[in-house]
Amino acid sequence: MRKITLYLAITLASLFLLSGCALLLSQFLAGTNQRQYTAYVYFNGLPKEILDKTETVTMKDVIVIDTLSVVKFSITEPQYILQEYNISYIVNGLNKATAFTFTSPESNKVNIEASLSMRYATDTTFVPYSLDISIEKAEYTLPNNSKNFYVLIDMTDETNKNIKLLDFSNGYKFIIRTSNEEFVRIFDGEKYRYLFTKNISENNECVFIGERGKTYTFESLATTRIPLTRTAPLDPSISSEVVELK
């Protein structure tokens, strides 16, 4: 069986520079002009270059050697850093176990810049491919002036780089499970996104963050099973569901 060795080193640097806006007193931290934010950072798709190099194999033939994910939040000193090495943080979010919380001056704007670096090979004896993606700094409006929000590194088959902010209450978690470690494809009616499942906690799974009210089609690229279509519910009491592609 053909094996692919994938060395994945990801550096995601996010610089947050916040501008002021009026907030309710209850939103301030006691005795300060500070606000507590909680960010949920997810990779919501793979770069197209990786798909091009691995299109002839299945995910179970890919060996992930190493990963490094770093997110930096800063307004003024100190700098807030989220750093993870476990592959589960690539397929299930950078902060799967606990959300990342930091304190900064209150605002309704955020500037974000990011970079993504990868090395991967189609054989252990070959020189690895190199991939470097930069997302230039741009200003984003915090959705609904939210203090809890998703930061989605949103990559599709048509583009390699996009950052999307989503109010936490408007996000919906699809937990995709497959029989083996497989590439999966998600279609939102306009664009395709690709992810891969890994054996995490006795399940081959990955996480995709959808937007409430929108419909998505999920498909395993390793099986001939009919794709499944799901709509992210508007009911706020429902936060997630499992999509079984087995």
mmCIF file of C-alpha atoms in Angstrom:
data_model
loop_
_atom_site.group_PDB
_atom_site.id
_atom_site.type_symbol
_atom_site.label_atom_id
_atom_site.label_comp_id
_atom_site.label_asym_id
_atom_site.label_seq_id
_atom_site.Cartn_x
_atom_site.Cartn_y
_atom_site.Cartn_z
ATOM 1 C CA MET A 1 0.000 0.000 0.000
ATOM 2 C CA ARG A 2 1.379 3.395 -0.944
ATOM 3 C CA LYS A 3 2.177 5.617 1.978
ATOM 4 C CA ILE A 4 2.345 9.379 2.091
ATOM 5 C CA THR A 5 4.330 11.125 4.755
ATOM 6 C CA LEU A 6 2.949 14.480 5.758
ATOM 7 C CA TYR A 7 4.896 16.925 7.895
ATOM 8 C CA LEU A 8 2.550 19.630 9.002
ATOM 9 C CA ALA A 9 3.920 22.652 10.796
ATOM 10 C CA ILE A 10 1.356 25.335 11.243
ATOM 11 C CA THR A 11 1.995 28.777 12.538
ATOM 12 C CA LEU A 12 -1.052 30.930 12.890
ATOM 13 C CA ALA A 13 -0.266 34.415 14.136
ATOM 14 C CA SER A 14 -3.243 36.650 14.899
ATOM 15 C CA LEU A 15 -2.794 40.261 15.967
ATOM 16 C CA PHE A 16 -5.809 41.841 17.599
ATOM 17 C CA LEU A 17 -5.914 45.659 17.775
ATOM 18 C CA LEU A 18 -9.208 46.761 19.237
ATOM 19 C CA SER A 19 -11.019 50.114 18.956
ATOM 20 C CA GLY A 20 -13.455 51.397 21.567
ATOM 21 C CA CYS A 21 -17.236 51.334 21.633
ATOM 22 C CA ALA A 22 -19.870 51.804 24.312
ATOM 23 C CA LEU A 23 -20.711 48.679 26.301
ATOM 24 C CA LEU A 24 -23.051 47.845 29.136
ATOM 25 C CA LEU A 25 -21.427 48.043 32.557
ATOM 26 C CA SER A 26 -22.027 44.335 33.042
ATOM 27 C CA GLN A 27 -19.679 43.610 30.155
ATOM 28 C CA PHE A 28 -16.697 45.226 31.832
ATOM 29 C CA LEU A 29 -14.374 43.376 34.117
ATOM 30 C CA ALA A 30 -14.731 44.658 37.648
ATOM 31 C CA GLY A 31 -12.878 47.910 38.272
ATOM 32 C CA THR A 32 -11.286 48.130 34.804
ATOM 33 C CA ASN A 33 -11.993 49.255 31.268
ATOM 34 C CA GLN A 34 -11.203 45.736 30.112
ATOM 35 C CA ARG A 35 -13.336 43.102 28.482
ATOM 36 C CA GLN A 36 -12.999 39.345 28.550
ATOM 37 C CA TYR A 37 -13.107 37.618 25.153
ATOM 38 C CA THR A 38 -13.380 33.945 24.301
ATOM 39 C CA ALA A 39 -12.145 32.788 20.892
ATOM 40 C CA TYR A 40 -12.879 29.417 19.286
ATOM 41 C CA VAL A 41 -10.322 28.855 16.512
ATOM 42 C CA TYR A 42 -10.960 26.183 13.861
ATOM 43 C CA PHE A 43 -9.502 25.131 10.538
ATOM 44 C CA ASN A 44 -12.620 24.914 8.362
ATOM 45 C CA GLY A 45 -10.903 23.469 5.295
ATOM 46 C CA LEU A 46 -7.577 22.228 3.887
ATOM 47 C CA PRO A 47 -5.356 24.178 1.457
ATOM 48 C CA LYS A 48 -5.936 23.139 -2.157
ATOM 49 C CA GLU A 49 -2.249 22.304 -2.642
ATOM 50 C CA ILE A 50 -2.458 19.450 -0.142
ATOM 51 C CA LEU A 51 -5.473 18.023 -1.943
ATOM 52 C CA ASP A 52 -3.678 18.227 -5.290
ATOM 53 C CA LYS A 53 -0.723 16.233 -3.932
ATOM 54 C CA THR A 54 -2.861 13.583 -2.206
ATOM 55 C CA GLU A 55 -5.733 13.183 -4.672
ATOM 56 C CA THR A 56 -4.748 9.617 -5.619
ATOM 57 C CA VAL A 57 -4.693 8.213 -2.069
ATOM 58 C CA THR A 58 -6.942 7.944 0.955
ATOM 59 C CA MET A 59 -6.367 9.574 4.314
ATOM 60 C CA LYS A 60 -5.607 6.247 5.982
ATOM 61 C CA ASP A 61 -2.439 6.127 3.843
ATOM 62 C CA VAL A 62 -1.250 9.482 5.191
ATOM 63 C CA ILE A 63 1.128 9.528 8.141
ATOM 64 C CA VAL A 64 1.075 12.777 10.094
ATOM 65 C CA ILE A 65 4.506 13.164 11.652
ATOM 66 C CA ASP A 66 4.220 16.424 13.523
ATOM 67 C CA THR A 67 2.045 19.485 13.983
ATOM 68 C CA LEU A 68 2.490 22.902 15.519
ATOM 69 C CA SER A 69 -0.298 25.449 15.900
ATOM 70 C CA VAL A 70 0.300 28.892 17.356
ATOM 71 C CA VAL A 71 -2.211 31.719 17.781
ATOM 72 C CA LYS A 72 -1.120 35.066 19.201
ATOM 73 C CA PHE A 73 -3.553 37.678 20.499
ATOM 74 C CA SER A 74 -2.247 41.108 21.402
ATOM 75 C CA ILE A 75 -3.450 44.659 21.824
ATOM 76 C CA THR A 76 -0.808 45.970 24.150
ATOM 77 C CA GLU A 77 1.470 43.983 26.394
ATOM 78 C CA PRO A 78 1.173 41.226 27.454
ATOM 79 C CA GLN A 79 0.770 39.073 24.380
ATOM 80 C CA TYR A 80 -1.693 36.188 24.554
ATOM 81 C CA ILE A 81 -0.549 32.957 22.950
ATOM 82 C CA LEU A 82 -2.446 29.768 22.120
ATOM 83 C CA GLN A 83 -0.049 26.976 21.155
ATOM 84 C CA GLU A 84 -0.799 23.312 20.519
ATOM 85 C CA TYR A 85 1.138 20.351 19.119
ATOM 86 C CA ASN A 86 -1.526 17.628 19.086
ATOM 87 C CA ILE A 87 -3.069 16.627 15.745
ATOM 88 C CA SER A 88 -6.501 16.671 17.405
ATOM 89 C CA TYR A 89 -6.314 20.454 17.466
ATOM 90 C CA ILE A 90 -6.043 20.534 13.684
ATOM 91 C CA VAL A 91 -9.062 18.324 13.023
ATOM 92 C CA ASN A 92 -11.147 19.322 16.048
ATOM 93 C CA GLY A 93 -10.217 22.954 16.584
ATOM 94 C CA LEU A 94 -7.233 24.646 18.161
ATOM 95 C CA ASN A 95 -8.981 24.718 21.526
ATOM 96 C CA LYS A 96 -11.008 21.504 21.533
ATOM 97 C CA ALA A 97 -10.801 20.899 25.264
ATOM 98 C CA THR A 98 -11.330 24.455 26.471
ATOM 99 C CA ALA A 99 -11.971 27.719 24.687
ATOM 100 C CA PHE A 100 -9.192 30.303 24.676
ATOM 101 C CA THR A 101 -10.011 33.312 26.874
ATOM 102 C CA PHE A 102 -8.087 36.582 26.997
ATOM 103 C CA THR A 103 -8.618 40.076 28.409
ATOM 104 C CA SER A 104 -8.297 43.268 26.359
ATOM 105 C CA PRO A 105 -9.754 46.784 26.109
ATOM 106 C CA GLU A 106 -13.383 46.759 24.983
ATOM 107 C CA SER A 107 -13.999 47.068 21.229
ATOM 108 C CA ASN A 108 -16.123 46.220 18.214
ATOM 109 C CA LYS A 109 -13.268 45.927 15.712
ATOM 110 C CA VAL A 110 -10.429 43.466 15.358
ATOM 111 C CA ASN A 111 -7.404 43.309 13.058
ATOM 112 C CA ILE A 112 -6.180 39.813 12.223
ATOM 113 C CA GLU A 113 -3.187 38.543 10.309
ATOM 114 C CA ALA A 114 -2.198 34.905 9.915
ATOM 115 C CA SER A 115 0.345 32.629 8.288
ATOM 116 C CA LEU A 116 0.329 28.925 7.509
ATOM 117 C CA SER A 117 3.455 26.875 6.735
ATOM 118 C CA MET A 118 3.504 23.202 5.749
ATOM 119 C CA ARG A 119 5.986 20.566 4.624
ATOM 120 C CA TYR A 120 4.671 17.316 3.197
ATOM 121 C CA ALA A 121 5.846 14.523 0.911
ATOM 122 C CA THR A 122 4.380 11.793 -1.274
ATOM 123 C CA ASP A 123 7.033 9.330 -0.127
ATOM 124 C CA THR A 124 9.435 9.218 2.807
ATOM 125 C CA THR A 125 12.394 9.091 0.416
ATOM 126 C CA PHE A 126 11.399 12.186 -1.526
ATOM 127 C CA VAL A 127 12.187 15.797 -0.685
ATOM 128 C CA PRO A 128 9.118 17.264 1.078
ATOM 129 C CA TYR A 129 6.940 19.842 -0.595
ATOM 130 C CA SER A 130 6.785 23.260 1.034
ATOM 131 C CA LEU A 131 3.699 25.408 1.338
ATOM 132 C CA ASP A 132 3.528 28.908 2.797
ATOM 133 C CA ILE A 133 0.294 30.868 3.001
ATOM 134 C CA SER A 134 -0.024 34.385 4.385
ATOM 135 C CA ILE A 135 -3.216 36.189 5.263
ATOM 136 C CA GLU A 136 -2.488 39.895 5.379
ATOM 137 C CA LYS A 137 -3.722 42.009 8.244
ATOM 138 C CA ALA A 138 -7.277 43.228 7.754
ATOM 139 C CA GLU A 139 -9.913 44.792 9.960
ATOM 140 C CA TYR A 140 -12.937 42.715 10.942
ATOM 141 C CA THR A 141 -16.049 43.721 12.836
ATOM 142 C CA LEU A 142 -16.829 41.517 15.806
ATOM 143 C CA PRO A 143 -20.192 39.950 14.906
ATOM 144 C CA ASN A 144 -22.958 41.433 17.048
ATOM 145 C CA ASN A 145 -20.188 43.064 19.102
ATOM 146 C CA SER A 146 -19.761 39.598 20.563
ATOM 147 C CA LYS A 147 -17.299 38.691 23.306
ATOM 148 C CA ASN A 148 -17.572 34.988 22.339
ATOM 149 C CA PHE A 149 -16.795 34.249 18.712
ATOM 150 C CA TYR A 150 -15.418 31.738 16.226
ATOM 151 C CA VAL A 151 -12.262 32.492 14.259
ATOM 152 C CA LEU A 152 -12.560 30.227 11.210
ATOM 153 C CA ILE A 153 -9.555 29.636 8.972
ATOM 154 C CA ASP A 154 -11.859 29.064 6.033
ATOM 155 C CA MET A 155 -10.228 27.381 3.024
ATOM 156 C CA THR A 156 -12.157 26.145 -0.016
ATOM 157 C CA ASP A 157 -11.321 24.453 -3.306
ATOM 158 C CA GLU A 158 -11.257 27.897 -4.934
ATOM 159 C CA THR A 159 -9.143 29.889 -2.484
ATOM 160 C CA ASN A 160 -6.352 29.147 -0.053
ATOM 161 C CA LYS A 161 -6.913 31.833 2.481
ATOM 162 C CA ASN A 162 -9.791 33.461 4.247
ATOM 163 C CA ILE A 163 -10.612 34.300 7.844
ATOM 164 C CA LYS A 164 -14.218 34.457 8.928
ATOM 165 C CA LEU A 165 -15.509 35.639 12.295
ATOM 166 C CA LEU A 166 -18.781 34.180 13.501
ATOM 167 C CA ASP A 167 -20.765 34.990 16.620
ATOM 168 C CA PHE A 168 -20.578 31.932 18.860
ATOM 169 C CA SER A 169 -24.378 31.786 19.133
ATOM 170 C CA ASN A 170 -24.629 31.644 15.326
ATOM 171 C CA GLY A 171 -22.174 28.771 14.941
ATOM 172 C CA TYR A 172 -23.125 25.093 14.847
ATOM 173 C CA LYS A 173 -20.740 22.178 15.273
ATOM 174 C CA PHE A 174 -20.930 19.211 12.905
ATOM 175 C CA ILE A 175 -18.904 16.250 14.200
ATOM 176 C CA ILE A 176 -18.119 14.153 11.120
ATOM 177 C CA ARG A 177 -17.333 10.470 11.688
ATOM 178 C CA THR A 178 -16.093 7.884 9.202
ATOM 179 C CA SER A 179 -15.268 4.176 9.258
ATOM 180 C CA ASN A 180 -11.562 4.822 8.662
ATOM 181 C CA GLU A 181 -9.340 7.878 8.541
ATOM 182 C CA GLU A 182 -10.659 9.526 5.392
ATOM 183 C CA PHE A 183 -10.845 12.755 3.423
ATOM 184 C CA VAL A 184 -14.308 14.305 3.570
ATOM 185 C CA ARG A 185 -15.916 16.965 1.383
ATOM 186 C CA ILE A 186 -18.430 19.570 2.548
ATOM 187 C CA PHE A 187 -20.604 21.548 0.111
ATOM 188 C CA ASP A 188 -22.496 24.654 1.240
ATOM 189 C CA GLY A 189 -24.416 25.176 -2.001
ATOM 190 C CA GLU A 190 -21.686 27.361 -3.486
ATOM 191 C CA LYS A 191 -18.235 26.070 -2.552
ATOM 192 C CA TYR A 192 -16.527 22.855 -1.502
ATOM 193 C CA ARG A 193 -14.341 22.455 1.557
ATOM 194 C CA TYR A 194 -12.155 19.470 2.403
ATOM 195 C CA LEU A 195 -11.137 18.071 5.784
ATOM 196 C CA PHE A 196 -9.770 14.770 7.061
ATOM 197 C CA THR A 197 -10.811 12.545 9.937
ATOM 198 C CA LYS A 198 -8.334 11.197 12.484
ATOM 199 C CA ASN A 199 -8.687 8.535 15.149
ATOM 200 C CA ILE A 200 -9.428 10.694 18.183
ATOM 201 C CA SER A 201 -10.951 9.199 21.346
ATOM 202 C CA GLU A 202 -11.760 5.896 19.608
ATOM 203 C CA ASN A 203 -13.583 7.620 16.736
ATOM 204 C CA ASN A 204 -12.377 8.652 13.284
ATOM 205 C CA GLU A 205 -13.697 12.190 13.243
ATOM 206 C CA CYS A 206 -13.224 15.864 12.487
ATOM 207 C CA VAL A 207 -15.214 19.018 13.209
ATOM 208 C CA PHE A 208 -16.772 21.475 10.767
ATOM 209 C CA ILE A 209 -18.316 24.723 12.018
ATOM 210 C CA GLY A 210 -21.464 25.626 10.106
ATOM 211 C CA GLU A 211 -23.668 28.688 10.224
ATOM 212 C CA ARG A 212 -27.152 28.333 11.679
ATOM 213 C CA GLY A 213 -29.897 28.204 9.071
ATOM 214 C CA LYS A 214 -27.570 27.039 6.286
ATOM 215 C CA THR A 215 -27.601 23.625 4.623
ATOM 216 C CA TYR A 216 -24.501 21.489 4.055
ATOM 217 C CA THR A 217 -23.822 18.243 2.198
ATOM 218 C CA PHE A 218 -21.219 15.871 3.663
ATOM 219 C CA GLU A 219 -19.424 13.195 1.652
ATOM 220 C CA SER A 220 -16.619 10.712 2.305
ATOM 221 C CA LEU A 221 -14.119 10.495 -0.552
ATOM 222 C CA ALA A 222 -13.180 6.925 0.401
ATOM 223 C CA THR A 223 -16.600 5.275 0.097
ATOM 224 C CA THR A 224 -19.498 5.136 -2.347
ATOM 225 C CA ARG A 225 -22.080 5.910 0.309
ATOM 226 C CA ILE A 226 -24.721 8.474 -0.628
ATOM 227 C CA PRO A 227 -23.779 11.938 0.710
ATOM 228 C CA LEU A 228 -25.738 13.230 3.697
ATOM 229 C CA THR A 229 -27.396 16.660 3.777
ATOM 230 C CA ARG A 230 -27.957 18.492 7.045
ATOM 231 C CA THR A 231 -29.267 21.938 7.985
ATOM 232 C CA ALA A 232 -27.795 23.725 10.985
ATOM 233 C CA PRO A 233 -30.825 24.372 13.234
ATOM 234 C CA LEU A 234 -31.833 27.820 14.408
ATOM 235 C CA ASP A 235 -32.776 26.439 17.838
ATOM 236 C CA PRO A 236 -30.050 27.778 20.205
ATOM 237 C CA SER A 237 -30.580 24.881 22.618
ATOM 238 C CA ILE A 238 -29.012 22.510 20.052
ATOM 239 C CA SER A 239 -25.271 23.118 19.760
ATOM 240 C CA SER A 240 -23.961 20.153 17.750
ATOM 241 C CA GLU A 241 -24.720 16.881 15.985
ATOM 242 C CA VAL A 242 -22.874 13.838 14.670
ATOM 243 C CA VAL A 243 -22.791 13.165 10.919
ATOM 244 C CA GLU A 244 -22.133 9.454 10.373
ATOM 245 C CA LEU A 245 -20.412 8.814 7.023
ATOM 246 C CA LYS A 246 -19.970 5.090 7.635
#
